[in-house]
CSV table of C-alpha atoms (C1' of nucleotides) in Angstrom, one decimal:
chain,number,residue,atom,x,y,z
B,32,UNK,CA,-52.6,126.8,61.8
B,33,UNK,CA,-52.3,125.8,58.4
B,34,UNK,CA,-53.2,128.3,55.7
B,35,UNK,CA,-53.5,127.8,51.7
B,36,UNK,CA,-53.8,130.8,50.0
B,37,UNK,CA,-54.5,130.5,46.0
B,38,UNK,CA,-53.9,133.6,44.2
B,39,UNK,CA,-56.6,133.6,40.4
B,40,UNK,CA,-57.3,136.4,37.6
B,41,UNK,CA,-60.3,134.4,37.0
B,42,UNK,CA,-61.1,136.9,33.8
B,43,UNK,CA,-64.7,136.5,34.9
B,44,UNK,CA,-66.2,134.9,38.4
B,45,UNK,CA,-70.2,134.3,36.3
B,46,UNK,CA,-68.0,133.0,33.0
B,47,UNK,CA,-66.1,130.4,35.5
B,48,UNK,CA,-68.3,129.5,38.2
B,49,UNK,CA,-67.6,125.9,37.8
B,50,UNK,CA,-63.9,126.2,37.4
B,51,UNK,CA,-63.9,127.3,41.3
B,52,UNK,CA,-65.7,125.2,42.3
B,53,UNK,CA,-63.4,122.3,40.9
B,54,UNK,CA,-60.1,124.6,42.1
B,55,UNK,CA,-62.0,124.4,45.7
B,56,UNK,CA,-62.2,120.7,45.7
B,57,UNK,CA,-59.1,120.0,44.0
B,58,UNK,CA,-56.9,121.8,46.3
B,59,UNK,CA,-58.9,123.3,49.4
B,60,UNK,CA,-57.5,126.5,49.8
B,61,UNK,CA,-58.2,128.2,52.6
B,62,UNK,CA,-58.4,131.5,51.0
B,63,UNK,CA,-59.0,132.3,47.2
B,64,UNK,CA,-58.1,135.9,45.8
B,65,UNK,CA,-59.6,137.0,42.7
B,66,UNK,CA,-58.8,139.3,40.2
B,67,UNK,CA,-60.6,140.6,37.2
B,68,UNK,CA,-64.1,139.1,38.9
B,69,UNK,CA,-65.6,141.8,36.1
B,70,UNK,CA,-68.8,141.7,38.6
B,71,UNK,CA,-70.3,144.1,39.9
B,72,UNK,CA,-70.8,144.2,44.0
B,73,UNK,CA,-74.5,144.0,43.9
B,74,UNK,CA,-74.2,141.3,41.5
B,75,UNK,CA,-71.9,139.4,42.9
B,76,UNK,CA,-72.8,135.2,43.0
B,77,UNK,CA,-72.9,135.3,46.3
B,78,UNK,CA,-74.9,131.7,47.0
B,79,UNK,CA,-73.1,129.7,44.3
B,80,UNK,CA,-69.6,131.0,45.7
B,81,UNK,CA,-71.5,130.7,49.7
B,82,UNK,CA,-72.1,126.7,48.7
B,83,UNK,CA,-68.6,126.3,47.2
B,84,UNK,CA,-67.3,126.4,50.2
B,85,UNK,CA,-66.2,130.0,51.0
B,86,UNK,CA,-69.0,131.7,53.8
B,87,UNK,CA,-67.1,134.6,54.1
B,88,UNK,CA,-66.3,137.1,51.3
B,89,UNK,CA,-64.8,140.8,50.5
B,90,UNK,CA,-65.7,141.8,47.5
B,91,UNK,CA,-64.6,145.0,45.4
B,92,UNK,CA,-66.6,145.3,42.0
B,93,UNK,CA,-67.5,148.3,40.2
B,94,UNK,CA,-67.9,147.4,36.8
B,95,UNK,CA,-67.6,145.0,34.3
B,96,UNK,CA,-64.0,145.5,33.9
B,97,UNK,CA,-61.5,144.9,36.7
B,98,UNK,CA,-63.2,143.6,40.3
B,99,UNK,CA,-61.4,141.8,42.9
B,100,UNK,CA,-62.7,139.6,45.8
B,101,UNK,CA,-61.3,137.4,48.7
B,102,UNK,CA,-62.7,134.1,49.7
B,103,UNK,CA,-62.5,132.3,52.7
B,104,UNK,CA,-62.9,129.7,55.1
B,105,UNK,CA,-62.7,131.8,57.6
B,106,UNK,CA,-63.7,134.9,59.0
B,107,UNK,CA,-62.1,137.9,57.7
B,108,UNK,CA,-62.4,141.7,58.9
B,109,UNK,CA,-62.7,144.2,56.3
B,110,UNK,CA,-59.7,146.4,56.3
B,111,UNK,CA,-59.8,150.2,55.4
B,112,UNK,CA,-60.9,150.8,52.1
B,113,UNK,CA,-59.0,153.2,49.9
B,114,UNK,CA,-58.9,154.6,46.0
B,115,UNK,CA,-55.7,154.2,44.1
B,116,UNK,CA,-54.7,157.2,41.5
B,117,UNK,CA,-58.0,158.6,42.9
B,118,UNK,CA,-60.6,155.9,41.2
B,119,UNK,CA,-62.9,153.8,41.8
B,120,UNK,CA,-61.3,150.9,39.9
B,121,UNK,CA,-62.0,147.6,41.7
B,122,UNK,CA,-57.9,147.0,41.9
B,123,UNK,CA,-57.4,146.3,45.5
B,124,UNK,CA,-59.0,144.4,48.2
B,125,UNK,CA,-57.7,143.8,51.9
B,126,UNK,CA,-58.7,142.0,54.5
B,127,UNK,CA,-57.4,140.5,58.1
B,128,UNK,CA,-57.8,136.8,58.8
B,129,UNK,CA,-59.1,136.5,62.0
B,130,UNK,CA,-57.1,134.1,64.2
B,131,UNK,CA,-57.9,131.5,66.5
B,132,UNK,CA,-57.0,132.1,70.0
B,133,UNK,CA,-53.5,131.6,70.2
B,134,UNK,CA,-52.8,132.8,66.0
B,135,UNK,CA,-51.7,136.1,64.9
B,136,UNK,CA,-54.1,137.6,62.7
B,137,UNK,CA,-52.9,137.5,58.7
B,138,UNK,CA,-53.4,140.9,56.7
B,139,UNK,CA,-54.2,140.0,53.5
B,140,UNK,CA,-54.0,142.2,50.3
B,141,UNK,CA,-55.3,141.4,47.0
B,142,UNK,CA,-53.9,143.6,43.7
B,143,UNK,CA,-55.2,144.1,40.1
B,144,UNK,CA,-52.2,146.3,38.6
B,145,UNK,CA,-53.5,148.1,35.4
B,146,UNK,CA,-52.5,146.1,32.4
B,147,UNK,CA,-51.1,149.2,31.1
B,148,UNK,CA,-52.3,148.6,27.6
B,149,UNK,CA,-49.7,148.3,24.5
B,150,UNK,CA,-47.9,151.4,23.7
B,151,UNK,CA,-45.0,151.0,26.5
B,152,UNK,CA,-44.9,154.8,26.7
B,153,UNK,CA,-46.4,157.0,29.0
B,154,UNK,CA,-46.0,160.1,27.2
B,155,UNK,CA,-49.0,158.9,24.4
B,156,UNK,CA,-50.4,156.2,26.1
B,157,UNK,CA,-52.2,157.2,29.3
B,158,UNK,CA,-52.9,153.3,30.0
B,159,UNK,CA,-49.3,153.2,30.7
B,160,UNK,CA,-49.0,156.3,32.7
B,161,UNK,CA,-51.8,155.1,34.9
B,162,UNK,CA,-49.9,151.3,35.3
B,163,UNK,CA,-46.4,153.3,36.7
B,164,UNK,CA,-48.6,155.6,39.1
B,165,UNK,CA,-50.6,152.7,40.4
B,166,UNK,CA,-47.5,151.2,40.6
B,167,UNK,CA,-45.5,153.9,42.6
B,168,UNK,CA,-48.7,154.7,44.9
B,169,UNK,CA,-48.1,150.8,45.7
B,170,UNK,CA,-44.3,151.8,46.5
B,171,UNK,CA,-45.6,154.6,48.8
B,172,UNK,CA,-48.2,153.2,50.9
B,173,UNK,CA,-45.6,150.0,51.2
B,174,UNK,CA,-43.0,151.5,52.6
B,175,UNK,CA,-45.6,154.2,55.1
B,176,UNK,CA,-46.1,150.6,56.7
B,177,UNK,CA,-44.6,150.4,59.7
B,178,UNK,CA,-42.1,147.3,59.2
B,179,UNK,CA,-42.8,145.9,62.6
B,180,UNK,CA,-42.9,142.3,61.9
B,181,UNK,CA,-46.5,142.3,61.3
B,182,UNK,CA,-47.5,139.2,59.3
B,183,UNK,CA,-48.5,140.4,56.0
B,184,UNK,CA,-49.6,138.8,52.4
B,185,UNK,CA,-49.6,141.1,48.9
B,186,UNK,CA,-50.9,138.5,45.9
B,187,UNK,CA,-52.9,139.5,43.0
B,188,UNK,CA,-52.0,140.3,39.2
B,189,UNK,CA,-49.5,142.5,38.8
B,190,UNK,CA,-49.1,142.6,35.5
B,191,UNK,CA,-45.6,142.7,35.3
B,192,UNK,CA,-43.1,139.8,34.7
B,193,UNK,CA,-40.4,140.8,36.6
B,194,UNK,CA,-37.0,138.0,35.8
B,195,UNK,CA,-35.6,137.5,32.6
B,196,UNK,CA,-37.0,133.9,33.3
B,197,UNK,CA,-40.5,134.7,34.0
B,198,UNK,CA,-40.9,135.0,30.2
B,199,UNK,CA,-40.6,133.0,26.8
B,200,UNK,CA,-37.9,135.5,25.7
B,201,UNK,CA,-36.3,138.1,27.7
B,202,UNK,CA,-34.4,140.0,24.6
B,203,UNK,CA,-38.1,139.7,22.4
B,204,UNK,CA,-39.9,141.1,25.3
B,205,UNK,CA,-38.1,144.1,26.4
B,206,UNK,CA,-40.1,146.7,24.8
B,207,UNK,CA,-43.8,144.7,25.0
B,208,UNK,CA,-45.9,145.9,28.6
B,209,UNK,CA,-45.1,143.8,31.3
B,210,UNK,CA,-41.6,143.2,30.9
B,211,UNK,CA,-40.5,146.6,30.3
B,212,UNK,CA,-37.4,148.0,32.6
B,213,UNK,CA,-39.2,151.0,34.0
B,214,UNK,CA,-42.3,148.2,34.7
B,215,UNK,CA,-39.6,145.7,36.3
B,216,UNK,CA,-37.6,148.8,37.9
B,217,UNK,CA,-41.1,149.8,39.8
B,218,UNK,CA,-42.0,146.5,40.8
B,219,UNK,CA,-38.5,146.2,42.3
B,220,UNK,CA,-39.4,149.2,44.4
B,221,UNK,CA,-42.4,148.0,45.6
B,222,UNK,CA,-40.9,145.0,46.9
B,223,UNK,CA,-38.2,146.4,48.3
B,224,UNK,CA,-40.5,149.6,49.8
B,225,UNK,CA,-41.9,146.8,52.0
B,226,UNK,CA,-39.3,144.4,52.2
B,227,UNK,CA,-41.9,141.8,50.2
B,228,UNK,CA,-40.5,137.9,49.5
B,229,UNK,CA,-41.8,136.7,46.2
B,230,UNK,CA,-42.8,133.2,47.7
B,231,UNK,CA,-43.0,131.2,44.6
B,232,UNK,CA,-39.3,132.2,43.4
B,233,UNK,CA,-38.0,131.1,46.9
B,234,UNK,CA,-39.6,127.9,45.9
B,235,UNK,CA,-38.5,127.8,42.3
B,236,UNK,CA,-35.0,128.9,41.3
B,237,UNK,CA,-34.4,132.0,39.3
B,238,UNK,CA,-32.9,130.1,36.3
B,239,UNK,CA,-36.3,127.8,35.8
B,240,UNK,CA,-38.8,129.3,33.1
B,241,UNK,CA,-41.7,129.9,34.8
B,242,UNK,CA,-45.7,131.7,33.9
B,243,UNK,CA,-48.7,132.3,35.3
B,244,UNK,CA,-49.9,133.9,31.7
B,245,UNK,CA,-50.7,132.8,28.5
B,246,UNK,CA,-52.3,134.4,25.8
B,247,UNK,CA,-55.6,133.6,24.5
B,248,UNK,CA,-54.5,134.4,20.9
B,249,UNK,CA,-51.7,131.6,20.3
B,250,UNK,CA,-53.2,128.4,18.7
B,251,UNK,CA,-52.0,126.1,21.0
B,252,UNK,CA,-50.7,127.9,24.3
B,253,UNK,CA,-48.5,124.6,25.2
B,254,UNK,CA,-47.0,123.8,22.3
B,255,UNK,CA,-45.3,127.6,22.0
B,256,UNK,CA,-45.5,128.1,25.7
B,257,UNK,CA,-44.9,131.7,25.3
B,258,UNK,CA,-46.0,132.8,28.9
B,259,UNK,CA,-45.2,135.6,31.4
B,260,UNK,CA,-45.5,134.7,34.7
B,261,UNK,CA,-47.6,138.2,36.0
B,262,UNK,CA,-49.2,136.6,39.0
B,263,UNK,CA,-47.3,136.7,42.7
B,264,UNK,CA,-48.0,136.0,45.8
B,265,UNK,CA,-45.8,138.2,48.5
B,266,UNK,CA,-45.1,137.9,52.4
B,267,UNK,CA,-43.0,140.3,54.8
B,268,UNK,CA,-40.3,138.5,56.6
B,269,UNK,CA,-41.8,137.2,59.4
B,270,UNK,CA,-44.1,134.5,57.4
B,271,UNK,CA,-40.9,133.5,55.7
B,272,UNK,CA,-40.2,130.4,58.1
B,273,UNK,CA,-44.0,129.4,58.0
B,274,UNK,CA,-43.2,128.6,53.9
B,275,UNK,CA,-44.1,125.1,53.3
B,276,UNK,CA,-45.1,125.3,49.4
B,277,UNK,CA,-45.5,127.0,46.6
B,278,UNK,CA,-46.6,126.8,42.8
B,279,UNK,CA,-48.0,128.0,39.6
B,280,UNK,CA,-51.2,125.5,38.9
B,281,UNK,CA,-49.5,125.7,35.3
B,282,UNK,CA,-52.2,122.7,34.2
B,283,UNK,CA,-55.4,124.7,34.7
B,284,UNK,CA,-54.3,126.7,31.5
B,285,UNK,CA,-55.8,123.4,29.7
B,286,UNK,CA,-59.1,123.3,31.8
B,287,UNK,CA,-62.2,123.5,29.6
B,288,UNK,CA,-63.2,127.6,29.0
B,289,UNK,CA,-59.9,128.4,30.6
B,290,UNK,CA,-59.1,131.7,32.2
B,291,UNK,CA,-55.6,133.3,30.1
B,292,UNK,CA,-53.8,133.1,34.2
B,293,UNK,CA,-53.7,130.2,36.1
B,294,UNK,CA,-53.7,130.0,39.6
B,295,UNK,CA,-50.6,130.5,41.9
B,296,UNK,CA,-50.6,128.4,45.2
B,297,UNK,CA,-49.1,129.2,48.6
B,298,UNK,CA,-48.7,127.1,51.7
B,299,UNK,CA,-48.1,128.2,55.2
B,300,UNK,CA,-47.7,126.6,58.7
B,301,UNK,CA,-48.0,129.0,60.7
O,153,DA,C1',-45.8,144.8,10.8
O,154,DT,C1',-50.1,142.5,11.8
O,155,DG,C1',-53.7,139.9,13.8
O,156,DG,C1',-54.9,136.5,16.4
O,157,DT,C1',-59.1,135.4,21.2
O,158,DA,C1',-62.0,136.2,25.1
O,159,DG,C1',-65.5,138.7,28.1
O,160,DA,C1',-68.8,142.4,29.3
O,161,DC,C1',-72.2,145.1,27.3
O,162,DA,C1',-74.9,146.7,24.3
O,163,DC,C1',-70.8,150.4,21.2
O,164,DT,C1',-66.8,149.4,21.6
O,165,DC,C1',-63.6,148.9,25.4
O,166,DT,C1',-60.3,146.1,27.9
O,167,DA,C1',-57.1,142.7,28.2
DNA sequence: ATGGTAGACACTCTA
């Protein structure tokens, strides 16, 4: 089968309604995970996203902060729910793709890593405290997974920009949240808990500037192109051969009402 | 060193 996963902080579903919509006709992904859907479950635009194109949803909304959802073509099983540094948060929704006959099923995992707020210390800033124990709860439950070839699929905003080449300037950036070493240290772990490919940089080689990011505040986010590319989409080993594509949808920055991430695109044959 | 913008919600918090 051929899958198309599209990974989105859509930084509001209700604010953006019509930008999925044109993302679903544009590209046809098979499966769309948000991330900071700042909905609410019982709130949740159920017919609008139902008549884009997506009749089966998870969602995970508690507020209006955070909220993540999956989207998809088709049918997905809930997987076990679970709270992360023992909230309610709306940070992590996980489903398995239910295969056709002769398919494996796909286990699919969608992330909202704390932003971690601006003080990169956790001693006086409990924003970044909670970020690094988010982050090493991930590194935990990754590596209790039984590394059994199972095909598996982490995307979501993380938050963190982990090469020197996933931001506008590596040295200028070393103390500001996101590209902090302890922040790029416990990513590392993570994906190396689980043994997790980052799908786009197998695509794109280490050296290219890449981002998923850009700032609302900068008065003209192309021209100074100072971006951080936070937004990943991770497999285990065994969808490694599947691979066909992968990329950042770097133009929907300049969409009208743009969300601050764009898009990151994933293509499998599996 | 500072402030710049965007969204939810209803005061200010989060990013």
């Amino acid at each position: 089968m051929n899958l198309r996963i599209i990974s989105w902080n859509i930084n509001s579903l209700r604010k953006r309604i019509d930008l999925l919509d044109y993302l679903s006709e544009a590209y046809t992904p098979d499966v769309v995970c948000l991330q900071e859907t700042k909905v609410k479950d019982d709130q949740f635009p159920h017919k609008a996203v139902e008549r884009i194109g997506f009749p089966h949803r998870l969602t995970n909304g508690v507020s209006g902060y955070n909220g993540v959802a999956i989207l998809s073509r088709r049918p997905l099983e809930q997987g076990p729910v679970r709270d992360w540094c023992d909230r309610q948060d709306g940070r992590h929704v996980h489903a398995v793709l239910q295969p056709d006959d002769h398919d494996t099923p796909v286990e699919l995992h969608n992330f909202y890593v704390p932003a971690g707020g601006d003080e990169p210390d956790p001693e006086v800033n409990e924003k970044f405290a909670h970020k690094l124990r988010f982050m090493s709860e991930m590194e935990l439950w990754g590596a209790a997974m039984p590394q059994d070839g199972a095909v598996r699929v982490l995307v979501g905003d993380l938050n963190v920009a982990p090469l020197e080449s996933d931001v506008w300037s590596h040295r200028q950036l070393l103390k500001v949240v996101s590209h902090t070493p302890v922040e790029v240290d416990h990513l590392n772990r993570i994906q190396r808990a689980h043994g997790w490919i980052d799908v786009v940089r197998e695509v794109v080689p280490p050296e290219e500037k890449l981002y998923s990011w850009w700032s609302y505040r900068a008065r003209d986010w192309s021209d100074s192109d100072r971006g951080r590319r936070l937004d990943h989409i991770w497999v285990t080993p065994a969808l490694r051969p599947a691979l066909k594509h992968a990329e950042i949808l770097r133009d929907a920055r300049g969409w009208s009402t743009p969300s601050d991430h764009v898009p990151v695109l994933a293509d499998f044959e599996i």
